[in-house]
Coordinates of C-alpha atoms and ligand atoms in Angstrom, one line a residue:
M76 CA 0.0 0.0 0.0
D77 CA 1.5 3.3 -1.1
L78 CA 0.3 6.2 1.1
A79 CA 0.7 8.9 -1.5
T80 CA -1.4 7.0 -4.0
L81 CA -3.9 6.1 -1.3
K82 CA -4.2 9.8 -0.3
E83 CA -4.6 10.8 -3.9
A84 CA -7.4 8.3 -4.5
C85 CA -9.1 9.4 -1.3
S86 CA -9.0 13.0 -2.4
Q87 CA -11.1 12.1 -5.5
Y88 CA -14.0 11.0 -3.2
K89 CA -14.8 14.0 -1.1
K90 CA -17.6 13.7 1.5
P91 CA -20.3 16.4 1.2
T92 CA -19.7 18.6 4.2
E93 CA -23.2 18.4 5.5
F94 CA -23.5 14.6 5.0
K95 CA -23.3 12.5 8.2
P96 CA -23.4 8.9 7.1
S97 CA -24.3 6.3 9.7
Y98 CA -24.1 2.5 9.5
G99 CA -27.7 1.5 10.2
T100 CA -29.1 -1.9 10.9
A101 CA -27.8 -3.4 7.7
G102 CA -25.3 -0.9 6.2
F103 CA -25.3 2.6 4.8
R104 CA -28.2 4.1 3.0
A105 CA -28.9 7.7 1.8
D106 CA -29.8 9.7 -1.3
A107 CA -27.6 8.3 -4.0
S108 CA -26.2 11.7 -4.9
V109 CA -24.3 12.0 -1.6
L110 CA -23.0 8.5 -1.3
S111 CA -19.9 8.2 -3.5
S112 CA -17.4 8.9 -0.7
T113 CA -19.2 6.5 1.6
V114 CA -19.2 3.7 -0.9
F115 CA -15.5 4.4 -1.9
R116 CA -14.6 4.1 1.8
C117 CA -16.6 0.9 2.2
G118 CA -14.4 -0.4 -0.7
L119 CA -11.4 0.5 1.4
L120 CA -12.9 -1.2 4.5
M121 CA -13.8 -4.4 2.8
A122 CA -10.3 -4.6 1.3
M123 CA -8.9 -4.3 4.8
R124 CA -11.4 -6.9 6.1
A125 CA -10.2 -9.2 3.3
L126 CA -6.5 -8.7 4.4
K127 CA -7.4 -9.2 8.0
T128 CA -9.2 -12.5 7.4
G129 CA -7.1 -13.7 4.5
S130 CA -10.3 -14.4 2.6
V131 CA -12.5 -12.9 0.0
T132 CA -15.1 -10.3 1.2
G133 CA -18.1 -8.7 -0.6
L134 CA -20.0 -5.5 -1.1
V135 CA -23.4 -5.0 -2.6
V136 CA -24.6 -1.6 -3.8
T137 CA -28.3 -1.5 -3.0
A138 CA -30.9 0.3 -1.0
S139 CA -33.2 -2.7 -0.8
H140 CA -36.9 -1.8 -0.4
N141 CA -36.3 1.9 -0.4
P142 CA -37.1 4.4 -3.1
V143 CA -35.2 4.4 -6.4
E144 CA -33.4 7.7 -5.6
D145 CA -31.7 6.1 -2.6
N146 CA -28.8 3.8 -2.7
G147 CA -26.6 2.2 -0.1
V148 CA -24.1 -0.6 0.7
K149 CA -24.4 -4.0 2.3
L150 CA -21.1 -5.5 3.4
V151 CA -20.3 -9.2 3.3
E152 CA -18.0 -11.2 5.6
P153 CA -16.0 -14.2 4.2
T154 CA -18.6 -16.5 5.7
G155 CA -21.3 -14.8 3.6
Y156 CA -22.8 -13.3 6.7
M157 CA -23.1 -9.5 7.3
L158 CA -20.1 -7.5 8.4
D159 CA -18.7 -8.4 11.8
Q160 CA -20.4 -6.0 14.3
A161 CA -17.1 -4.9 15.8
W162 CA -16.1 -3.5 12.4
E163 CA -19.3 -1.4 12.1
V164 CA -17.5 1.1 14.3
W165 CA -14.7 1.3 11.8
A166 CA -17.2 1.6 8.9
N167 CA -18.7 4.6 10.7
K168 CA -15.3 6.2 11.5
L169 CA -14.1 5.8 7.9
A170 CA -17.4 7.1 6.4
A171 CA -17.4 10.1 8.7
A172 CA -13.8 11.2 8.0
D173 CA -13.8 14.8 6.7
D174 CA -11.1 14.7 4.1
A175 CA -8.3 12.6 2.6
D176 CA -5.9 13.2 5.5
D177 CA -8.6 12.1 8.0
T178 CA -9.5 9.0 5.9
C179 CA -5.8 7.9 5.8
A180 CA -5.5 8.5 9.5
V181 CA -8.4 6.2 10.2
I182 CA -6.9 3.6 7.9
Q183 CA -3.6 3.7 9.7
E184 CA -5.4 3.4 13.1
L185 CA -7.4 0.4 11.8
F186 CA -4.3 -1.3 10.5
Q187 CA -2.6 -0.9 13.9
A188 CA -5.6 -1.7 16.1
E189 CA -6.5 -4.8 14.2
D190 CA -3.0 -5.8 13.4
I191 CA -3.8 -6.1 9.7
P192 CA -1.1 -7.7 7.5
Y193 CA -0.1 -5.8 4.3
G194 CA -0.8 -7.5 1.0
S195 CA -3.5 -7.8 -1.6
G196 CA -7.0 -9.0 -0.9
T197 CA -10.0 -9.6 -3.1
V198 CA -13.5 -8.0 -2.8
M199 CA -16.5 -9.2 -4.8
L200 CA -18.8 -6.4 -5.9
A201 CA -22.5 -6.5 -7.0
H202 CA -25.4 -4.1 -7.5
D203 CA -29.1 -3.9 -7.9
T204 CA -31.1 -2.2 -10.7
R205 CA -30.8 1.4 -9.5
P206 CA -29.6 3.9 -12.1
S207 CA -27.0 5.2 -9.6
A208 CA -25.4 1.7 -9.5
D209 CA -22.7 2.3 -12.1
T210 CA -21.2 5.3 -10.5
L211 CA -21.3 3.8 -7.0
V212 CA -19.8 0.4 -8.1
K213 CA -17.0 2.4 -9.7
A214 CA -16.5 4.2 -6.4
A215 CA -16.4 0.9 -4.5
A216 CA -13.9 -0.6 -7.0
A217 CA -11.7 2.5 -6.7
G218 CA -11.7 2.0 -2.9
V219 CA -10.6 -1.6 -3.1
A220 CA -8.0 -0.8 -5.8
A221 CA -6.6 2.1 -3.7
M222 CA -5.8 -0.4 -1.0
G223 CA -3.8 -2.4 -3.6
S224 CA -6.5 -5.1 -3.6
L225 CA -8.5 -6.7 -6.3
P226 CA -12.1 -5.7 -7.0
I227 CA -14.1 -8.4 -8.8
A228 CA -17.2 -6.9 -10.5
C229 CA -19.9 -9.6 -10.4
G230 CA -22.5 -7.3 -12.0
L231 CA -26.3 -7.3 -11.4
L232 CA -27.2 -9.7 -8.6
T233 CA -29.6 -10.0 -5.7
T234 CA -28.0 -9.2 -2.3
P235 CA -28.4 -12.9 -1.2
Q236 CA -26.7 -14.1 -4.4
L237 CA -23.6 -12.2 -3.6
H238 CA -23.6 -13.4 0.0
W239 CA -23.9 -17.0 -1.3
M240 CA -21.1 -16.5 -3.8
V241 CA -18.7 -15.1 -1.3
R242 CA -19.5 -17.9 1.1
Q243 CA -19.0 -20.6 -1.5
C244 CA -15.8 -19.0 -2.8
N245 CA -14.1 -19.0 0.6
A246 CA -15.2 -22.6 1.1
R247 CA -13.5 -23.4 -2.2
L248 CA -16.8 -24.5 -3.8
K249 CA -18.3 -23.6 -7.1
H250 CA -19.4 -20.0 -6.6
K251 CA -20.4 -18.5 -9.9
E252 CA -24.0 -17.4 -10.5
K253 CA -24.6 -20.5 -12.5
A254 CA -23.7 -22.7 -9.5
Y255 CA -26.2 -20.7 -7.4
F256 CA -29.1 -21.5 -9.7
E257 CA -27.9 -25.1 -10.0
A258 CA -27.8 -25.6 -6.2
L259 CA -31.2 -24.1 -5.7
A260 CA -32.9 -25.8 -8.6
T261 CA -31.5 -29.3 -8.1
G262 CA -32.1 -29.1 -4.3
Y263 CA -35.7 -28.2 -5.0
A264 CA -36.1 -30.9 -7.6
R265 CA -34.8 -33.5 -5.2
L266 CA -36.9 -32.3 -2.3
V267 CA -40.2 -32.4 -4.2
S268 CA -39.5 -35.5 -6.3
G269 CA -42.4 -37.9 -6.0
T270 CA -44.8 -35.2 -4.9
Q271 CA -47.7 -33.7 -6.9
A272 CA -47.3 -30.3 -8.4
L273 CA -49.5 -27.7 -6.6
G274 CA -52.8 -27.2 -8.4
E275 CA -52.4 -23.7 -9.6
G276 CA -49.3 -21.6 -10.3
L277 CA -47.7 -19.0 -8.2
V278 CA -47.9 -15.3 -9.1
V279 CA -44.9 -13.2 -7.9
D280 CA -44.7 -9.5 -7.3
C281 CA -41.0 -8.8 -8.1
A282 CA -41.1 -5.1 -6.8
N283 CA -39.7 -4.1 -10.2
G284 CA -36.3 -5.1 -8.8
V285 CA -33.3 -7.3 -9.5
G286 CA -35.3 -10.4 -8.3
A287 CA -37.4 -10.3 -11.4
A288 CA -34.7 -11.4 -13.9
K289 CA -33.2 -13.8 -11.4
L290 CA -36.4 -15.6 -10.4
Q291 CA -37.2 -15.9 -14.1
V292 CA -34.0 -17.9 -14.6
L293 CA -34.9 -20.1 -11.7
A294 CA -38.5 -20.6 -12.9
D295 CA -37.4 -21.4 -16.4
R296 CA -35.1 -24.1 -15.0
L297 CA -37.8 -25.6 -12.9
A298 CA -40.6 -25.4 -15.5
P299 CA -43.0 -27.2 -15.7
G300 CA -42.4 -28.4 -12.2
M301 CA -42.9 -25.0 -10.7
A302 CA -45.2 -22.7 -12.7
A303 CA -44.6 -19.1 -11.7
E304 CA -46.0 -16.0 -13.4
L305 CA -43.9 -12.9 -12.6
R306 CA -45.3 -9.4 -12.3
N307 CA -43.9 -6.0 -11.5
T308 CA -40.8 -7.0 -13.5
D309 CA -40.0 -3.8 -15.3
G310 CA -37.1 -2.3 -13.4
A311 CA -35.2 -0.9 -16.4
E312 CA -33.4 2.2 -15.1
G313 CA -35.0 1.5 -11.7
R314 CA -38.5 2.2 -13.1
G315 CA -41.2 1.5 -10.6
L316 CA -38.7 0.0 -8.1
N317 CA -40.6 -0.7 -4.8
E318 CA -43.3 1.7 -5.9
S319 CA -46.6 0.5 -4.5
C320 CA -45.2 -3.0 -4.6
G321 CA -42.7 -5.3 -2.9
A322 CA -42.6 -7.2 0.4
D323 CA -42.0 -4.1 2.5
F324 CA -45.0 -2.2 1.0
L325 CA -47.3 -5.2 1.6
Q326 CA -46.1 -5.7 5.1
K327 CA -46.3 -2.1 6.2
E328 CA -49.3 -0.9 4.2
R329 CA -51.3 -4.1 4.3
R330 CA -52.5 -3.5 0.8
L331 CA -52.4 -5.4 -2.5
P332 CA -49.4 -4.5 -4.7
A333 CA -49.8 -2.6 -7.9
G334 CA -50.8 -4.9 -10.8
F335 CA -52.5 -7.6 -8.6
H336 CA -56.1 -6.4 -8.6
D337 CA -56.9 -8.8 -11.4
V338 CA -55.2 -12.0 -10.1
P339 CA -57.9 -14.7 -9.3
D340 CA -59.3 -14.3 -5.9
G341 CA -57.5 -16.6 -3.5
A342 CA -54.6 -17.4 -5.9
R343 CA -51.2 -18.1 -4.3
C344 CA -49.0 -15.0 -4.6
A345 CA -45.6 -14.0 -3.3
S346 CA -43.8 -10.7 -3.0
L347 CA -40.0 -10.0 -3.0
D348 CA -38.4 -6.7 -2.0
G349 CA -36.1 -4.6 -4.3
D350 CA -32.9 -6.6 -3.6
A351 CA -34.8 -9.9 -3.1
D352 CA -33.7 -10.6 0.5
R353 CA -37.3 -10.4 1.8
L354 CA -40.2 -12.6 1.0
V355 CA -43.9 -12.7 2.0
Y356 CA -46.7 -14.7 0.6
F357 CA -50.3 -13.3 0.2
R358 CA -53.6 -13.8 -1.5
R359 CA -56.4 -11.5 -2.6
H360 CA -59.9 -11.5 -1.2
G361 CA -61.6 -8.9 -3.4
S362 CA -59.6 -5.8 -2.8
E363 CA -58.4 -7.1 0.6
L364 CA -54.9 -8.5 1.2
E365 CA -54.3 -11.6 3.3
L366 CA -50.7 -11.7 4.3
F367 CA -48.6 -14.8 5.0
D368 CA -45.6 -13.0 6.7
G369 CA -42.2 -14.1 7.8
D370 CA -43.6 -15.6 11.0
R371 CA -45.9 -17.9 9.0
I372 CA -43.0 -18.8 6.7
A373 CA -40.9 -19.7 9.8
V374 CA -43.7 -22.0 11.1
L375 CA -44.1 -23.7 7.7
A376 CA -40.3 -24.2 7.5
A377 CA -40.3 -25.6 11.0
L378 CA -43.1 -28.1 10.2
L379 CA -41.2 -29.2 7.1
V380 CA -37.9 -29.7 8.9
M381 CA -39.4 -31.3 12.0
N382 CA -41.5 -33.7 9.9
I383 CA -38.4 -34.9 8.0
L384 CA -36.3 -35.1 11.2
K385 CA -38.9 -37.4 12.8
M386 CA -38.5 -39.8 9.8
L387 CA -34.8 -40.3 10.4
P388 CA -33.8 -43.8 11.6
A389 CA -34.5 -44.6 15.3
T390 CA -30.8 -44.4 16.1
E391 CA -31.0 -40.6 15.4
Q392 CA -34.0 -40.1 17.7
Q393 CA -32.1 -41.0 20.9
A394 CA -30.2 -37.7 21.0
P395 CA -32.3 -35.7 18.6
F396 CA -30.9 -32.8 16.7
T397 CA -31.9 -29.5 18.2
V398 CA -34.4 -27.3 16.4
G399 CA -34.8 -23.6 17.3
I400 CA -36.9 -20.8 15.8
V401 CA -35.6 -17.3 16.2
Q402 CA -37.9 -14.4 16.1
T403 CA -38.0 -10.7 17.1
A404 CA -40.5 -8.9 19.3
Y405 CA -42.4 -8.1 16.0
A406 CA -43.4 -11.8 15.7
N407 CA -47.1 -12.1 16.0
G408 CA -47.9 -13.6 19.5
A409 CA -50.1 -16.2 17.8
S410 CA -47.1 -17.6 15.8
T411 CA -45.0 -17.8 19.0
A412 CA -47.7 -19.6 20.9
Y413 CA -48.1 -22.0 18.0
I414 CA -44.4 -22.8 17.9
K415 CA -44.1 -23.3 21.6
E416 CA -47.4 -25.1 22.3
R417 CA -48.1 -27.0 19.2
L418 CA -44.7 -27.7 17.6
R419 CA -43.1 -27.8 21.1
A420 CA -40.0 -26.2 19.6
E421 CA -37.7 -23.7 21.3
V422 CA -38.3 -20.0 20.5
R423 CA -35.4 -17.6 20.9
L424 CA -36.0 -13.8 20.8
T425 CA -33.4 -11.3 19.6
P426 CA -33.2 -7.6 18.7
T427 CA -34.3 -6.6 15.2
G428 CA -31.8 -7.0 12.4
V429 CA -30.7 -10.1 10.5
K430 CA -27.2 -10.2 12.2
H431 CA -28.8 -10.8 15.6
L432 CA -31.2 -13.5 14.4
H433 CA -28.6 -15.2 12.4
A434 CA -26.2 -15.5 15.3
A435 CA -28.8 -17.0 17.6
A436 CA -29.9 -19.5 14.9
E437 CA -26.3 -20.8 14.7
E438 CA -26.7 -22.3 18.2
F439 CA -29.1 -25.0 16.9
D440 CA -28.6 -28.0 14.6
V441 CA -31.4 -26.5 12.6
G442 CA -31.9 -22.8 13.3
I443 CA -34.8 -21.2 11.6
Y444 CA -34.9 -17.5 11.7
F445 CA -37.4 -15.1 10.2
E446 CA -38.4 -11.5 10.9
A447 CA -42.1 -10.8 10.5
N448 CA -41.1 -8.6 7.5
G449 CA -39.9 -11.6 5.6
H450 CA -36.1 -11.6 6.2
G451 CA -34.9 -15.1 7.1
T452 CA -33.5 -18.4 6.3
V453 CA -32.6 -21.8 7.8
L454 CA -29.2 -22.8 9.1
F455 CA -27.9 -26.4 9.4
S456 CA -25.0 -27.3 11.8
A457 CA -21.9 -28.9 10.4
A458 CA -22.5 -31.9 12.7
L459 CA -26.0 -32.4 11.3
V460 CA -24.8 -32.2 7.7
Q461 CA -22.0 -34.6 8.4
R462 CA -24.4 -37.1 10.0
L463 CA -26.8 -36.8 7.0
H464 CA -23.9 -37.6 4.7
E465 CA -23.1 -40.7 6.8
L466 CA -26.7 -41.9 6.6
G467 CA -26.4 -41.4 2.8
D468 CA -28.5 -42.6 0.0
E469 CA -30.1 -45.4 2.1
S470 CA -32.1 -42.9 4.1
A471 CA -34.8 -41.0 2.3
P472 CA -35.2 -38.4 5.1
A473 CA -31.4 -37.8 5.1
K474 CA -31.6 -37.3 1.3
A475 CA -34.4 -34.8 1.7
L476 CA -32.6 -32.8 4.4
L477 CA -29.5 -32.7 2.2
A478 CA -31.6 -31.4 -0.6
L479 CA -32.8 -28.7 1.7
V480 CA -29.3 -27.9 2.8
D481 CA -28.4 -27.2 -0.9
M482 CA -31.6 -25.4 -1.7
V483 CA -31.6 -23.0 1.2
N484 CA -29.2 -20.0 1.1
Q485 CA -27.5 -20.4 4.5
A486 CA -25.5 -17.2 4.1
V487 CA -28.4 -14.8 4.5
G488 CA -32.2 -14.6 4.0
D489 CA -33.0 -15.1 0.3
A490 CA -36.4 -14.5 -1.3
L491 CA -35.6 -16.8 -4.2
S492 CA -34.5 -19.7 -2.1
G493 CA -37.5 -18.8 0.2
V494 CA -40.0 -19.2 -2.6
L495 CA -38.6 -22.7 -3.2
L496 CA -38.7 -23.4 0.5
V497 CA -42.4 -22.5 0.8
E498 CA -43.4 -24.2 -2.5
A499 CA -41.6 -27.4 -1.5
A500 CA -43.1 -27.4 2.0
L501 CA -46.6 -27.0 0.6
R502 CA -46.0 -29.6 -2.0
R503 CA -44.7 -32.2 0.4
K504 CA -47.8 -31.7 2.6
G505 CA -50.1 -31.5 -0.4
W506 CA -51.4 -28.2 1.1
G507 CA -52.8 -25.1 -0.4
L508 CA -52.9 -21.7 1.3
D509 CA -56.1 -22.6 3.2
Q510 CA -54.3 -25.3 5.3
W511 CA -51.3 -23.0 5.8
A512 CA -53.6 -20.2 7.0
A513 CA -55.5 -22.5 9.3
L514 CA -52.4 -23.3 11.5
Y515 CA -53.2 -20.2 13.6
T516 CA -54.9 -16.9 13.5
D517 CA -52.8 -13.8 13.8
L518 CA -53.6 -11.4 16.7
P519 CA -54.6 -8.0 15.3
S520 CA -51.5 -5.8 15.4
R521 CA -50.7 -2.1 14.7
Q522 CA -47.4 -0.4 14.1
L523 CA -46.9 3.4 14.4
K524 CA -43.9 5.6 14.3
V525 CA -43.3 8.6 16.4
K526 CA -41.0 11.4 15.3
V527 CA -38.6 12.4 18.1
A528 CA -35.9 15.0 18.3
D529 CA -33.3 12.4 19.1
R530 CA -34.3 8.7 18.8
S531 CA -31.2 7.6 20.8
V532 CA -32.9 8.8 24.0
V533 CA -34.9 5.6 23.8
A534 CA -32.9 2.6 24.9
T535 CA -34.2 -1.0 25.3
S536 CA -33.3 -4.3 26.8
H537 CA -34.5 -7.9 26.7
A538 CA -34.5 -8.1 22.9
E539 CA -36.3 -4.8 22.6
T540 CA -39.2 -5.8 24.7
R541 CA -38.4 -3.5 27.7
V542 CA -37.6 0.2 27.7
V543 CA -34.6 1.2 29.9
S544 CA -34.8 4.9 29.2
P545 CA -36.4 7.5 29.2
A546 CA -37.4 6.9 32.8
G547 CA -41.1 6.2 33.3
L548 CA -41.9 5.1 29.7
Q549 CA -42.0 1.4 30.5
L550 CA -44.4 2.0 33.3
L551 CA -46.7 3.9 31.0
I552 CA -46.5 1.1 28.5
D553 CA -47.2 -1.5 31.2
D554 CA -50.3 0.4 32.2
A555 CA -51.6 0.6 28.6
V556 CA -50.9 -3.1 28.0
A557 CA -52.7 -4.1 31.2
A558 CA -55.8 -2.4 30.0
A559 CA -55.9 -4.2 26.6
P560 CA -57.2 -7.8 26.3
Q561 CA -54.3 -10.1 25.3
G562 CA -52.3 -6.9 24.9
R563 CA -48.6 -6.7 24.1
A564 CA -46.6 -3.7 23.1
F565 CA -43.1 -2.4 22.8
V566 CA -41.1 0.5 21.4
R567 CA -37.7 0.7 19.9
P568 CA -35.6 3.4 18.1
S569 CA -35.4 2.6 14.4
G570 CA -32.0 1.6 13.1
T571 CA -32.7 3.1 9.7
E572 CA -35.0 6.2 10.2
D573 CA -35.2 9.0 12.6
V574 CA -38.2 7.7 14.4
V575 CA -39.2 5.6 17.4
R576 CA -41.3 2.6 16.3
V577 CA -44.3 1.4 18.2
Y578 CA -45.8 -2.1 18.0
A579 CA -49.0 -3.3 19.7
E580 CA -51.2 -6.3 19.4
A581 CA -54.3 -7.3 21.2
A582 CA -57.4 -9.5 21.0
S583 CA -59.3 -7.1 18.7
R584 CA -58.4 -4.7 15.9
A585 CA -59.9 -1.8 17.9
A586 CA -57.9 -2.8 21.1
A587 CA -54.7 -3.1 19.1
D588 CA -55.2 0.3 17.6
D589 CA -56.0 1.9 20.9
L590 CA -53.0 0.3 22.5
A591 CA -50.7 1.5 19.8
R592 CA -52.0 5.0 20.1
A593 CA -51.7 5.0 23.9
V594 CA -48.1 3.8 23.7
A595 CA -47.3 6.4 21.0
R596 CA -48.6 9.1 23.3
A597 CA -46.4 7.8 26.1
V598 CA -43.4 7.9 23.8
H599 CA -44.3 11.5 22.8
A600 CA -44.8 12.6 26.4
T601 CA -41.6 11.1 27.7
T602 CA -39.3 12.1 24.8
A603 CA -40.7 15.5 23.9
G604 CA -41.5 14.2 20.5
V605 CA -41.5 16.5 17.5
G606 CA -44.8 17.5 15.8
P607 CA -48.3 17.0 16.9
P608 CA -49.1 14.2 19.3
P609 CA -50.6 11.2 17.5
Ligands
16G191 C1 -33.0 -3.5 8.0 C2 -32.7 -5.0 8.4 C3 -34.0 -5.7 8.8 C4 -34.7 -4.9 9.8 C5 -34.9 -3.5 9.4 C6 -35.4 -2.7 10.6 C7 -31.1 -6.6 7.6 C8 -30.5 -7.2 6.3 N1 -32.0 -5.7 7.3 O1 -33.7 -3.5 6.8 O2 -33.6 -7.0 9.2 O3 -36.0 -5.5 10.1 O4 -33.7 -2.9 9.1 O5 -35.6 -1.4 10.3 O6 -30.6 -6.8 8.7 P1 -35.8 -0.3 11.4 O7 -34.7 -0.4 12.4 O8 -35.9 1.0 10.8 O9 -37.1 -0.7 12.1
MG192 MG1 -34.0 -6.0 1.1

């Protein structure tokens, strides 16, 4: 690394003076026009992370479910997981540096603090469909190159595809995009072999994002075994991206996505978000939406896995493999009760954000994690996979589980792999949406956001279910909850927006709405919220 060259490169990517980037729940995000310096510096960072770990790292230019004018970066560890949390501090420090001198000073500090060896690393880069992608990928590549490392441009990919590719690459396994489709498609075919195709096809809302083209490749490979009709697939120049469509829109607005008012009533539909790392299912009843959210997908995945595990030979039942379902406080209480009482499986609660759920899921032989918003996947322990290989071809359930291991993206939640997971689970049970819906009935819930002067005044504990500060807020929430039948409520500062989020659920819609409003008023009163009280 030559300091003069590095400084020269840094001076090409000036941070706008007013811009204060901050690493949110899953990376940086802002209006694309101010992001070049941040993305350049993330290139620097991931090159250093590659040097530190002696492995390939990754960077995706995307702003996920957010408007097309936004962009952002998601950073990928050699394992395919999200950036090590200890390094988020460095990401923030680098992004905040005022000028080239400052940036170089942070780099030197990081080299020393982390004892990073000098050399040349490799960083894989990808992007979604946003028009700002080109400029920003160039900035990322310039950052990697400025560290004397090698940027590999992998082009247009979903976020989970790049996570998968990085993971495979470091495991010295086939890691090209072709291999990704191969793993998912063959895994699915093996898992559903011998089962009947579902009566009618699936209709998918692709959010006009990168998932459209990629899911089409998968669907073509699987046809006629899996009939899928893709809608909201435009996306050229980012047209219509996440606009009145996509998993986030459905989950937050509880409305049908654009272009779905003519699908047959009751037809099986799914919705991805803009970078295809979230998935929800849904169906239309007239103009109403019935949502099958991440909680319901987790329950279905648990049923699938537990059913197969039960079929393993008796020798395997003596010390059964552990199964755990990881949720956040946003999980509908009815789903949690179903998992605990009916499935008799362990539920673990973590704070919001994939990195927290993923870490908890790793503690089980089969760790199933999903956020209600549709982010999630299934992880399989090395011990389980090894045992399945030992059981080998003789054992049909072992074969089915190994197919699942191939089909599921274990690096990160992946809407494409998720579609296959749901379709396979339904097929193996011979179920339609009716049976899936009948497993349990969601408690009515309501989410609100409260604008506050400084969201960091709200601090939480116990996986965001309790408020630690401001003083008195938790008592007010407790009082409001006590007054609501089957009430449950919590608040947390958003990691991505300048708001405090409120969640409430209760036995009736009216009670959930009332509870949410009461809690929002309590937040307002104790934090001196901005704007009129809700
Ligand atoms: C990010 C997270 C998502 C979380 C959301 C919460 C990842 C990959 N994404 O989108 O998991 O649910 O933030 O947003 O971790 P909030 O903090 O604004 O509520
Ligand atoms: Mg996303």
